[in-house]
Short mmCIF file of C-alpha atoms in Angstrom, two decimals:
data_model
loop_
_atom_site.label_atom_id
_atom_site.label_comp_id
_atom_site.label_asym_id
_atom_site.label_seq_id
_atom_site.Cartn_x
_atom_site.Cartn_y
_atom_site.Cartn_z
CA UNK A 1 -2.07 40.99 41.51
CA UNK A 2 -5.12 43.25 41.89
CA UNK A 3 -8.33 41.46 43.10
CA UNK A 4 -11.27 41.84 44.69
CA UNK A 5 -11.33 40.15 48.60
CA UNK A 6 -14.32 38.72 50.60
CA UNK A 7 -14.53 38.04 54.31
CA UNK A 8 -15.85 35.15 55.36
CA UNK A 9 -15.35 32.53 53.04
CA UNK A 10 -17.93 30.52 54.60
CA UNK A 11 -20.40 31.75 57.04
CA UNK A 12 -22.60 28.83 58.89
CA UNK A 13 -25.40 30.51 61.77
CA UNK A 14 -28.67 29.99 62.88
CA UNK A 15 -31.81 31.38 61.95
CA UNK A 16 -32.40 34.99 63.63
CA UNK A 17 -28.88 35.88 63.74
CA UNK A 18 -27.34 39.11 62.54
CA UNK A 19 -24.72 38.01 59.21
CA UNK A 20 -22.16 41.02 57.96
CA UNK A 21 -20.39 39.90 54.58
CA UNK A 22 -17.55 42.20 54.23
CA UNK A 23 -15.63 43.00 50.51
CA UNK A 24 -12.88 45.18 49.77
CA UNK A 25 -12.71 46.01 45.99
CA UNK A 26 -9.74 46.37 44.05
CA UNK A 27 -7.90 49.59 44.79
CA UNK A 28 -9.05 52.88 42.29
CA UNK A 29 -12.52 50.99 41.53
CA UNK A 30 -15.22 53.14 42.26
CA UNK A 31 -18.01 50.65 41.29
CA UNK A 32 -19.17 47.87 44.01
CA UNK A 33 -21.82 45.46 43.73
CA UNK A 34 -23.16 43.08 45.60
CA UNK A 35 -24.51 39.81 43.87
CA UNK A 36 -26.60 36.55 45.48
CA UNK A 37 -26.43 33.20 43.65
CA UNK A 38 -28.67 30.35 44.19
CA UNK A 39 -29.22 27.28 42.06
CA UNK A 40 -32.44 28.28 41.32
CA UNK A 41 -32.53 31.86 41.00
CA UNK A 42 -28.88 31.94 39.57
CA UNK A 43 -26.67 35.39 39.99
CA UNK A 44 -29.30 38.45 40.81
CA UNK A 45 -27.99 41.82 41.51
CA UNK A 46 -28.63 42.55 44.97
CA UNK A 47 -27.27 46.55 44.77
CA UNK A 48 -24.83 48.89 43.27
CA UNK A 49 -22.57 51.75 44.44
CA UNK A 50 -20.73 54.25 42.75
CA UNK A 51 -18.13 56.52 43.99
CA UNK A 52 -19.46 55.26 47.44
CA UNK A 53 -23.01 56.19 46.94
CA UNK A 54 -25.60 53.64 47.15
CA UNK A 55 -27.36 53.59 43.52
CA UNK A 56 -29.66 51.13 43.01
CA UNK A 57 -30.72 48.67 45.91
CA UNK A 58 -33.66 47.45 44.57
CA UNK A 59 -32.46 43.77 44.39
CA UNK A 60 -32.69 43.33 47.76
CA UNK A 61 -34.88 42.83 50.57
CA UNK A 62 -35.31 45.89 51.71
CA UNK A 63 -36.91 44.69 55.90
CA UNK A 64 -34.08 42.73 56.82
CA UNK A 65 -30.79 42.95 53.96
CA UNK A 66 -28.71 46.21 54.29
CA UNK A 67 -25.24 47.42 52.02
CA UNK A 68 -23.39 50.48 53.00
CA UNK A 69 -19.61 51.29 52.13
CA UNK A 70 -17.95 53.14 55.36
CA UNK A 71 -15.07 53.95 53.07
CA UNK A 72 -13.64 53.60 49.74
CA UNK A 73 -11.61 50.18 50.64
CA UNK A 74 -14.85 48.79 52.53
CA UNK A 75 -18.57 47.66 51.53
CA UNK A 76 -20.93 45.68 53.91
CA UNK A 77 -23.66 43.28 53.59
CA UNK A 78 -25.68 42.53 56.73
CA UNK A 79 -28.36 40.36 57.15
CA UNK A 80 -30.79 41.12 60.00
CA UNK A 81 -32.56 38.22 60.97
CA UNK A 82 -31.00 36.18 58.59
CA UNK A 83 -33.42 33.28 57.60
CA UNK A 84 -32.72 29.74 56.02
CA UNK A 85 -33.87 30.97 52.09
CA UNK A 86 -30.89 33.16 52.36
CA UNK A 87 -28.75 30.42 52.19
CA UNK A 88 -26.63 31.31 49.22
CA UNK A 89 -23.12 32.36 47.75
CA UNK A 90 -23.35 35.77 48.37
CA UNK A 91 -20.47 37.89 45.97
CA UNK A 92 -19.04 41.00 45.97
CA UNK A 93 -17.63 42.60 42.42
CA UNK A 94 -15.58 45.57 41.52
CA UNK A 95 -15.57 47.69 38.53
CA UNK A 96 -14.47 51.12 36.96
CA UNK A 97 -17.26 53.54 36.16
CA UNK A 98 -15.17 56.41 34.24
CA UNK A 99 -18.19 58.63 32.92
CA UNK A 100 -21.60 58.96 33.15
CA UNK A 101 -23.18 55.55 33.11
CA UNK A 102 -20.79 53.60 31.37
CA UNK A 103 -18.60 50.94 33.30
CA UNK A 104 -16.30 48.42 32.30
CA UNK A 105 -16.01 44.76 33.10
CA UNK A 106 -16.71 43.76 36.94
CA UNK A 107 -14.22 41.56 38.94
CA UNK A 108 -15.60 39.27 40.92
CA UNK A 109 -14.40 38.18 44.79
CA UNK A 110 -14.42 35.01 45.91
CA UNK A 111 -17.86 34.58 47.14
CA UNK A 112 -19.20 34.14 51.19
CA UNK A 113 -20.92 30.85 51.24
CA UNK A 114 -23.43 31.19 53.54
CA UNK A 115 -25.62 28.78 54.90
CA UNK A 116 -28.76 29.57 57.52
CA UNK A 117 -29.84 27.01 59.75
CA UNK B 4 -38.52 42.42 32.50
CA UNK B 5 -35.18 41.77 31.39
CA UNK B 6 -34.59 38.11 29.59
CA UNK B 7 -31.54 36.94 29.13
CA UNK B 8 -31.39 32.99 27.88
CA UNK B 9 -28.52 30.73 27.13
CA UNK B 10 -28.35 27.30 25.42
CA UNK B 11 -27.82 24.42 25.75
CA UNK B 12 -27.75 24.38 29.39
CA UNK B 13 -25.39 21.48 29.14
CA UNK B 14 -23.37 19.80 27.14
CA UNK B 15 -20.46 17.11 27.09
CA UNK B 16 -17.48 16.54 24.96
CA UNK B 17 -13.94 15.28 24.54
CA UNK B 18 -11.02 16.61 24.30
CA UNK B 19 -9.88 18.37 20.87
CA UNK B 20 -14.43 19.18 19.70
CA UNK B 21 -15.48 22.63 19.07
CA UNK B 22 -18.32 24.20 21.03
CA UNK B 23 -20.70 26.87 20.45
CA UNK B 24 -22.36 28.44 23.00
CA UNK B 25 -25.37 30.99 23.07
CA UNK B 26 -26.94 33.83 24.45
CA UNK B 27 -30.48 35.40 23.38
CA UNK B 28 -31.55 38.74 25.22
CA UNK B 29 -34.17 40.93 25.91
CA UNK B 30 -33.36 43.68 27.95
CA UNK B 31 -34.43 47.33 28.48
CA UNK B 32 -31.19 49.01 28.55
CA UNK B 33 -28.46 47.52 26.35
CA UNK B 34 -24.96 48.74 26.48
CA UNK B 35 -22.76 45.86 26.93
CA UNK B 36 -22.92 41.87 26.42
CA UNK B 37 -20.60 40.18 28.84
CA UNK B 38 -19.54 36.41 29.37
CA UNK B 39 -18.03 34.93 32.05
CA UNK B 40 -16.25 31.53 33.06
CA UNK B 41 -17.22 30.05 36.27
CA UNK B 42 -15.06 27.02 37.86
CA UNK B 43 -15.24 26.39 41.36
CA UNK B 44 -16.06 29.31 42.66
CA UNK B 45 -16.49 33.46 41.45
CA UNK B 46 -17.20 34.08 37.90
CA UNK B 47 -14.16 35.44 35.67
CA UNK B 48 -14.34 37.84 33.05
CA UNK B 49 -14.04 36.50 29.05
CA UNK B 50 -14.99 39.01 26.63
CA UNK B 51 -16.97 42.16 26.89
CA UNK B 52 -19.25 43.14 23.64
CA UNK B 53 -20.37 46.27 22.16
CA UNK B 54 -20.27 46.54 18.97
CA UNK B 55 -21.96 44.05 16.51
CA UNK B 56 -19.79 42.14 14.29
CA UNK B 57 -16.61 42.85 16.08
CA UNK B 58 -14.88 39.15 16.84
CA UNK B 59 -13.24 39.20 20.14
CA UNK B 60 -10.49 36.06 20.78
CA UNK B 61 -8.56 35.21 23.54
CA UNK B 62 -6.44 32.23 22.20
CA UNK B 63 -9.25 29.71 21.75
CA UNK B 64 -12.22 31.47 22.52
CA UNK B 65 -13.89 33.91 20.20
CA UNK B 66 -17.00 35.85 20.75
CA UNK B 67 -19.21 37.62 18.62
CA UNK B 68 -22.48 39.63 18.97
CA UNK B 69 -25.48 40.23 16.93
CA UNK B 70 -27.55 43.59 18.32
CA UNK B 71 -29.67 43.04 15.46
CA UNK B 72 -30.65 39.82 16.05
CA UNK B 73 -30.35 39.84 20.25
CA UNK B 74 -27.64 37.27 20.25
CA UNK B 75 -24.07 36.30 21.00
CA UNK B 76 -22.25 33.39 21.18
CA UNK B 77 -19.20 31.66 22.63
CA UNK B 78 -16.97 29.73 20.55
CA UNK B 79 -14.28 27.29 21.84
CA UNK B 80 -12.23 25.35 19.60
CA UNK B 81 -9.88 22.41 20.65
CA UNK B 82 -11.15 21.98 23.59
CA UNK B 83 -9.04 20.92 26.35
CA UNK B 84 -10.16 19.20 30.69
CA UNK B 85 -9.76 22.49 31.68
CA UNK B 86 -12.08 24.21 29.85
CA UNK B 87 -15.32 22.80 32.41
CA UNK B 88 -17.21 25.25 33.72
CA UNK B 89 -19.85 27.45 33.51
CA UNK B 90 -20.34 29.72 31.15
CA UNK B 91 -22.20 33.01 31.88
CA UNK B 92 -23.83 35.28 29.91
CA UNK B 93 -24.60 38.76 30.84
CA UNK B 94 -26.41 41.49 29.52
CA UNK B 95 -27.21 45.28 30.77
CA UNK B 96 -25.85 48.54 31.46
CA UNK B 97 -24.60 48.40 34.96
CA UNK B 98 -27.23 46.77 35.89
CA UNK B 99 -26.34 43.13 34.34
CA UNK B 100 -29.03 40.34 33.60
CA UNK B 101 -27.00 36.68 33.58
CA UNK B 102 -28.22 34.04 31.90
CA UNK B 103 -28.39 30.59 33.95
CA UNK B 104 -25.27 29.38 31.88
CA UNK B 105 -24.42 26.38 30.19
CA UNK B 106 -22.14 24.05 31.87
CA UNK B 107 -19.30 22.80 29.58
CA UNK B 108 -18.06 19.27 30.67
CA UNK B 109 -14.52 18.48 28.65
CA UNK B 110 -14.13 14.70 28.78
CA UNK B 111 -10.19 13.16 28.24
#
């Protein structure tokens, strides 16, 4: 049973401190992205990789949020000094790009709850 | 900027009713309507839509899209507890707009 896997399930830390939200997507996706969701803002793309390569990061907060994928079976989110309005379920998704542009449906991990003190 | 708008946001009823649910969008770069159900915790994929007109079902949910009109909606028939959730709306090429959902509350 295939699925997309998020480490930690729940992250609690203080303001200031470094957060890294790992994912590993389902095995022969080459599509990652990274979502935030918030009650008030909802589910907003935070950035997208293809084949590895980081595509569109324009979601995020560019001073202190970072996303890189070290390999094919790893992609990062790190947080650097995380603050309090980044509280947030922060989730990963998986998905198979097979030409061009065009993608198929995203599977979605479990989600890192994360809450900043 | 992109728009993507479901309604209602909520809505209650018992076991056995029908529900419709919708999505309106306004987005820059169509290629694919999604929806997604959302219990406890990640969102789970429904239906994906391309093509308008098509019907999709998956035993008692059917979806179908309008590209003329901007619209798509969610249909649910005999309704059952389980069926609560949250029900997502996306819209985009890779990059996907959601919708802030309407939550779908199944009463015994």
């Amino acid at each position: 049973d295939a699925r997309v896997t998020q480490t930690p399930r729940d992250k609690v830390t203080e303001m200031g401190q470094e957060v890294t939200m790992r994912c590993q997507p389902i095995l022969g996706h080459n599509t990652v992205f990274w979502y935030r969701q918030t009650m008030m803002q909802g589910l907003e793309l935070l950035a997208y990789f293809r084949n590895r390569a980081p595509l569109d990061d324009s979601g995020m907060p560019k001073d202190r949020f970072s996303a890189e994928m070290p390999d094919a079976t790893l992609a990062t989110l790190k947080i650097q000094p995380s603050e309090p309005r980044d509280s947030a379920v922060y989730f990963c998704a998986s998905g198979l790009s097979t030409s061009g542009d065009s993608y198929n449906e995203q599977f979605f991990g479990p989600g890192t709850r994360l809450t900043v003190l | 900027e992109d728009k993507v708008v479901q309604s209602p946001l909520s809505l209650v009823v018992h076991e056995g009713d029908t529900v419709t649910l919708n999505c309106s969008y306004e987005v820059t770069n169509f290629r694919s309507l999604l929806w997604y159900k959302q219990e406890k915790k990640a969102p789970t994929f429904l239906f994906m839509l391309t093509s308008s007109g098509i019907e999709k079902k998956s035993g008692r949910l059917s979806s179908i899209l309008d590209k003329k009109e901007l619209f798509s909606i969610l249909n649910i028939t005999a309704t059952q507890t389980g069926d609560s959730a949250i029900y997502l709306c996306a819209v985009g090429d890779y990059k996907l707009s959601f919708g802030a959902g309407t939550t779908v509350t199944v009463r015994a």
